[in-house]
Short mmCIF file of C-alpha atoms and ligand atoms in Angstrom, two decimals:
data_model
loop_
_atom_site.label_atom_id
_atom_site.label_comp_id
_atom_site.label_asym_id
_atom_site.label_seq_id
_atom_site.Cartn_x
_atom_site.Cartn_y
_atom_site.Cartn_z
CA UNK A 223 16.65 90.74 19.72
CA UNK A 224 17.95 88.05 22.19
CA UNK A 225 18.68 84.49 20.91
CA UNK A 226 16.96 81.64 21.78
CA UNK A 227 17.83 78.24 21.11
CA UNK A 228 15.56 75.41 21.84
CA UNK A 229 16.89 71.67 21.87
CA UNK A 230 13.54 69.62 21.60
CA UNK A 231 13.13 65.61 21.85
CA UNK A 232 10.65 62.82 21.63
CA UNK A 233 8.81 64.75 24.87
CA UNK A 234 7.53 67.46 23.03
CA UNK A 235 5.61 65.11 20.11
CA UNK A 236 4.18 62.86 22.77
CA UNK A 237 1.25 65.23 23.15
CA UNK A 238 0.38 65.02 19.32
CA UNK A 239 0.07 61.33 19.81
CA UNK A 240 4.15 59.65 18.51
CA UNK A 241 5.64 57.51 21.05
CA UNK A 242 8.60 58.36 23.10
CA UNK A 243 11.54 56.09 22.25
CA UNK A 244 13.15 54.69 25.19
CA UNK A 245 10.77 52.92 27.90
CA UNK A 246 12.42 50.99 30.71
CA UNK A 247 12.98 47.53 28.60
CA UNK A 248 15.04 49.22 26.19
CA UNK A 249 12.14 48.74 23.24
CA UNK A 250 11.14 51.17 20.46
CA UNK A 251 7.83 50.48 19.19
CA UNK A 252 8.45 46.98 20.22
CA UNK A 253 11.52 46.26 18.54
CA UNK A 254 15.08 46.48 19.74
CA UNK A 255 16.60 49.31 18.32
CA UNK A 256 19.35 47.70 16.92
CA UNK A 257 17.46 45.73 14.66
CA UNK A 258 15.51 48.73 13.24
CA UNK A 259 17.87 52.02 13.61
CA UNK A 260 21.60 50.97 12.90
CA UNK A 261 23.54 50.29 9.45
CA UNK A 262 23.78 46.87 10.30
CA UNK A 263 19.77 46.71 10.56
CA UNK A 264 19.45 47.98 7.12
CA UNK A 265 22.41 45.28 5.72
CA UNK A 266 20.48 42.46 7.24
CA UNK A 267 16.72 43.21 6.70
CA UNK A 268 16.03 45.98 4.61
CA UNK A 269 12.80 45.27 4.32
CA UNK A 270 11.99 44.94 8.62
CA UNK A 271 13.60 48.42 8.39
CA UNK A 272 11.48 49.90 5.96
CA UNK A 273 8.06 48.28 7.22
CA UNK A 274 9.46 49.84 10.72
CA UNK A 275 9.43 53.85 9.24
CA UNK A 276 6.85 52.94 6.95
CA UNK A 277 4.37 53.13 10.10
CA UNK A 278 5.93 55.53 12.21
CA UNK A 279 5.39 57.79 8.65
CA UNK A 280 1.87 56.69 8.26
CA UNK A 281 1.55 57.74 11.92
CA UNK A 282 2.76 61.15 11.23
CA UNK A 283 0.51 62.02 8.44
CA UNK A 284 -2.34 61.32 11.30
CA UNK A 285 -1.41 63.88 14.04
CA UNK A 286 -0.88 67.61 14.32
CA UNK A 287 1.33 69.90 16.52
CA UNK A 288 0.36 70.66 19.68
CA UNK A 289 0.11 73.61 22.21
CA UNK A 290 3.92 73.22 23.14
CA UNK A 291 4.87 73.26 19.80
CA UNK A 292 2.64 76.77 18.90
CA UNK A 293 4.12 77.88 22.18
CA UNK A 294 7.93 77.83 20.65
CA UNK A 295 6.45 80.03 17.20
CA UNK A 296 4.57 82.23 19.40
CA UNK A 297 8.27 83.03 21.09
CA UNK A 298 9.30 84.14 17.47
CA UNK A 299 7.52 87.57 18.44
CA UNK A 300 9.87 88.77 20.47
CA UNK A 301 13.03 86.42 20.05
CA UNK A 302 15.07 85.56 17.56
CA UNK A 303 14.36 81.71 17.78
CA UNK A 304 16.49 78.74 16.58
CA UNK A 305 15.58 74.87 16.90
CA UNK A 306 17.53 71.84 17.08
CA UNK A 307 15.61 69.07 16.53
CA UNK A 308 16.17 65.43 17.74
CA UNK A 309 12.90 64.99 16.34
CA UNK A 310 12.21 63.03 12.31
CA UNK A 311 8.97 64.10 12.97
CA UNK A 312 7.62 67.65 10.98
CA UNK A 313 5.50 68.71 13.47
CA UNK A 314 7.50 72.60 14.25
CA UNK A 315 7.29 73.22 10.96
CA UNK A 316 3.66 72.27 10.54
CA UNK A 317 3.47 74.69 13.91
CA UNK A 318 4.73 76.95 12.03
CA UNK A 319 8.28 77.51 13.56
CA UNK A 320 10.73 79.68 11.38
CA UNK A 321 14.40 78.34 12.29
CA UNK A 322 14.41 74.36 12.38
CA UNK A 323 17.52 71.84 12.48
CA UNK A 324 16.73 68.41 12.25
CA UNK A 325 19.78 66.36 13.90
CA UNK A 326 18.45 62.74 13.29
CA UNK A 327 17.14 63.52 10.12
CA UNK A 328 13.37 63.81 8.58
CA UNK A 329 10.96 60.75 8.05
CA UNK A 330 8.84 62.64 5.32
CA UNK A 331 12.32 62.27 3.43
CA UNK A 332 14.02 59.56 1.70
CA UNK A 333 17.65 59.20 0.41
CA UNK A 334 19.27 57.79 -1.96
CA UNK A 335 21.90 54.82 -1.09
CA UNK A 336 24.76 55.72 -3.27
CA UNK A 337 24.86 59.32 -3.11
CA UNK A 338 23.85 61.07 -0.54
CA UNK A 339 23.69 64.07 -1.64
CA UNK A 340 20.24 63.17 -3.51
CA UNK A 341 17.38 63.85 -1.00
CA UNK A 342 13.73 63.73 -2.19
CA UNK A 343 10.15 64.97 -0.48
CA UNK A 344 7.85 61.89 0.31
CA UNK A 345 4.13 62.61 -0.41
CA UNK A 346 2.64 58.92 0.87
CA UNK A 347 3.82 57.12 3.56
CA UNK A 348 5.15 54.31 2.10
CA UNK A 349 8.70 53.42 1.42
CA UNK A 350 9.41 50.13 -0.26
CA UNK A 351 12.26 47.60 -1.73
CA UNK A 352 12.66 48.64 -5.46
CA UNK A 353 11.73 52.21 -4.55
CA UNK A 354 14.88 53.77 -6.26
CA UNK A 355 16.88 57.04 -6.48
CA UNK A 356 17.59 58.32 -10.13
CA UNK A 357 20.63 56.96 -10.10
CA UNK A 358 19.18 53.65 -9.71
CA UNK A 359 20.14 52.38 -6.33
CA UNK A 360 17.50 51.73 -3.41
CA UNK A 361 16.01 54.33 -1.34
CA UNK A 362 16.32 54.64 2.13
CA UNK A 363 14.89 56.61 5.12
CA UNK A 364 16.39 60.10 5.56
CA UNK A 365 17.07 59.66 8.96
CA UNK A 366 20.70 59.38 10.97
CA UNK A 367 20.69 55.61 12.66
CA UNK A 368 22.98 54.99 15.81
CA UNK A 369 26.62 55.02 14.67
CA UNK A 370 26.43 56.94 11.68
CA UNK A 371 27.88 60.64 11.51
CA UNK A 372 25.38 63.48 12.42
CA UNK A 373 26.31 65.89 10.01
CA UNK A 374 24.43 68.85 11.68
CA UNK A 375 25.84 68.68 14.70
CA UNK A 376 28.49 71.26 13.76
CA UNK A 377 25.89 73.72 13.00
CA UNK A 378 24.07 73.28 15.75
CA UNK A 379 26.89 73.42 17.71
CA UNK A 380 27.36 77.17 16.11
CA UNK A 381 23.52 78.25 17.24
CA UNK A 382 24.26 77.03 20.71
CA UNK A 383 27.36 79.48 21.36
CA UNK A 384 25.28 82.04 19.98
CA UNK A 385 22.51 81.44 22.55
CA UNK A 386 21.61 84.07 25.24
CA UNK A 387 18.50 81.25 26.38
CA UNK A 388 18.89 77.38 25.68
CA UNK A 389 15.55 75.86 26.57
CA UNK A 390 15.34 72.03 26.50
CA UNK A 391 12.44 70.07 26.24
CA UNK A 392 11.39 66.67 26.48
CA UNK A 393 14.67 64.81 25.78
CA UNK A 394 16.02 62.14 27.90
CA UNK A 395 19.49 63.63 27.32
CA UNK A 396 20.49 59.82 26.41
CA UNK A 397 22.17 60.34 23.10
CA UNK A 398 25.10 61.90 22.23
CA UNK A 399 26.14 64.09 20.43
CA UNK A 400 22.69 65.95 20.69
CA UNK A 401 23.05 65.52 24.70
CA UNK A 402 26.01 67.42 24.56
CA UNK A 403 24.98 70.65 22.93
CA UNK A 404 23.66 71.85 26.24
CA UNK A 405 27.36 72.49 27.59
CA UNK A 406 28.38 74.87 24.29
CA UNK A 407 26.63 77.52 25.73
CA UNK A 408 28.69 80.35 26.85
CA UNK A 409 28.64 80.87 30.60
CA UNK A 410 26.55 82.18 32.33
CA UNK A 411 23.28 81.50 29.74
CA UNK A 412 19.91 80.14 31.56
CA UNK A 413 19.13 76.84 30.81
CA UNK A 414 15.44 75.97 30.78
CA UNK A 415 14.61 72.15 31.00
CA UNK A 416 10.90 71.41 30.36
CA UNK A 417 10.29 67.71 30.66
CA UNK A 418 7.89 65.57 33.47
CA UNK A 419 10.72 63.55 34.34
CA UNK A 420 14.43 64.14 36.11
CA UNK A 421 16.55 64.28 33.42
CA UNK A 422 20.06 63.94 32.88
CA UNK A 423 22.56 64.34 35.19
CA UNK A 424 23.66 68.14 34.78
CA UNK A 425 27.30 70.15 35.92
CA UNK A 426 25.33 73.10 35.01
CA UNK A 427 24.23 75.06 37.96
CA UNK A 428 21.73 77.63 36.19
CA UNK A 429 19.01 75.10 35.26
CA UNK A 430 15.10 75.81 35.51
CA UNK A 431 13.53 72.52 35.75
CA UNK A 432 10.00 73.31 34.86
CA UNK A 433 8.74 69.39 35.81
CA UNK A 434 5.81 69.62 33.28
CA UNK A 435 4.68 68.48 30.02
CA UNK A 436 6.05 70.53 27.10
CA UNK A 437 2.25 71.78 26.44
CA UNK A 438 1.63 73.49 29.46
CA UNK A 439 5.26 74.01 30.59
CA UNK A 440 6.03 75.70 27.12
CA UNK A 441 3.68 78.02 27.06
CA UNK A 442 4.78 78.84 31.01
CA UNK A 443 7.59 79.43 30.11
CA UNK A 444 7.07 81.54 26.69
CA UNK A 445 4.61 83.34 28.91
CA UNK A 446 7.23 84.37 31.50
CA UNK A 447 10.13 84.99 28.85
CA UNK A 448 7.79 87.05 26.54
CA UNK A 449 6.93 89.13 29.81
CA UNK A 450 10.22 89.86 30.70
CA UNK A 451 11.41 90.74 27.35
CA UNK A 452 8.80 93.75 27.51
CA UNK A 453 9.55 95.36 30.81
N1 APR B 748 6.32 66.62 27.68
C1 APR B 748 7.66 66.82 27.78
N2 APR B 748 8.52 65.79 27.92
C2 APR B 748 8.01 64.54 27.98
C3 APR B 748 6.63 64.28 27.87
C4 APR B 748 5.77 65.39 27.74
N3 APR B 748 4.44 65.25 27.64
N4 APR B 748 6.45 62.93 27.94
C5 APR B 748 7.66 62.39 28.09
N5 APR B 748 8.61 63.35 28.11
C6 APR B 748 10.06 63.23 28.25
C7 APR B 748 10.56 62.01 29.00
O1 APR B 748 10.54 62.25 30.41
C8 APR B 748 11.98 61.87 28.45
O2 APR B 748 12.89 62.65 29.21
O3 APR B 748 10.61 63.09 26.94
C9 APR B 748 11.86 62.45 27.03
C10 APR B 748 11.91 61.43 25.92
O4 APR B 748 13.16 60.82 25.89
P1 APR B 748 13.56 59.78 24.73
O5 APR B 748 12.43 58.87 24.48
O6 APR B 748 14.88 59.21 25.10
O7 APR B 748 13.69 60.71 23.42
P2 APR B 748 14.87 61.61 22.91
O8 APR B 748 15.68 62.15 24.03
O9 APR B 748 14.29 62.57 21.93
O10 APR B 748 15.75 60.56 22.11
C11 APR B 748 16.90 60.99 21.44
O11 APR B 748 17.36 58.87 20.46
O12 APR B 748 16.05 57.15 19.79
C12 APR B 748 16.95 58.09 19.35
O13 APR B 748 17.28 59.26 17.36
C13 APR B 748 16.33 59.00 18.35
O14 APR B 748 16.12 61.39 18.35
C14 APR B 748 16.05 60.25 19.16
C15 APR B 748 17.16 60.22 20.19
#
């Protein structure tokens, strides 16, 4: 079975209703990101920071996956699928989707502040000061702010040399190092970029730009892969 690795951004959850990050004044759900998604965030206002994931979790438990996120399981029928995730959300694996990496982290998941190495399931949505870790020390979101170490970015670097397809979808291609996963792929593999918008600025000269949304450019695409595969 050919390997398929799938890099997938804020694009592909837009459909099921969460936000994109990044609009043209540099805002994420109204606040600057710096104030709500770095260390120094957390040191100054813990309590801003929380209130910030606390909705974007609430949020979450309120939508579903969507057609381009079924599309990517369907694609498990004939491939052997793999997906790197920029995404906190858990929408693939609600989808369904076998083979998930989250590089940011997960928002259904908090962490403990002194060791982190303790991880634990959230069942509500709500995150608060006091909220502690068996050890004692405050909780914090599971997720990987700007400046901190992205500790599966090795792995996924692994998956992406292993790829014989990359498709990427609905990532802006802003943020490294997810951004530069798409040039570990050995030569010569097609690179399929789903997203509405230009994106990027590529040195690649195999790209597909399918200029769609991820719903309907997905399942295009899994369409036309799945079709080849069986000739
Ligand atoms: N279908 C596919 N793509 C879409 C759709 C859609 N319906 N709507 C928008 N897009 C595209 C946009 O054109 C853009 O290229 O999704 C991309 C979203 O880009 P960003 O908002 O920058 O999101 P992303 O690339 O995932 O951000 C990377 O930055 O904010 C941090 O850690 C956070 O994981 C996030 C990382």
């Amino acid at each position: 079975m050919q390997n398929i690795v799938v890099l997938s951004g804020a694009g592909i959850s837009a459909e099921s209703g969460i936000s994109t990050f990044r609009d043209s004044n540099g805002l994420w759900e109204n606040h600057p990101i710096e104030k709500v998604a770095t260390p120094s965030a957390w040191e100054e206002n813990k309590k801003l920071v929380l209130q910030f994931y606390n909705q974007r979790r609430k949020q979450l438990f309120e939508v579903e996956p969507n057609s381009g996120h079924q599309a990517l399981v369907a694609l498990e029928e004939h491939f052997n699928v793999h997906i790197i995730t920029q995404n906190v959300d858990d929408l693939h694996e609600r989808a369904g989707s076998s083979n998930i990496l989250h590089l940011h982290g997960e928002l259904k998941k908090a962490r403990s502040t002194v060791d982190s190495r303790l991880i634990y399931e959230m069942d509500s949505w709500e995150l608060n000061l006091g909220d502690t870790c068996e050890k004692g020390s405050q909780l914090r979101p599971h997720i990987v702010w700007f400046g901190e170490d992205v500790p599966n970015i090795s792995p996924a670097i692994e998956l992406v040399k292993q790829a014989d397809v990359m498709i990427v979808v609905g990532t802006s291609l802003n943020v490294y190092p997810a951004a530069g996963l798409i040039n570990e792929t050995k030569h010569g593999t097609p690179l399929y970029l789903v997203d509405p918008a230009e994106v990027g600025s590529f040195h690649l000269t195999n790209i597909i730009h399918i200029q769609k949304g991820a719903g309907e450019g997905l399942n295009e695409l899994v369409k036309q892969l799945m079709f080849n595969s069986s000739k």
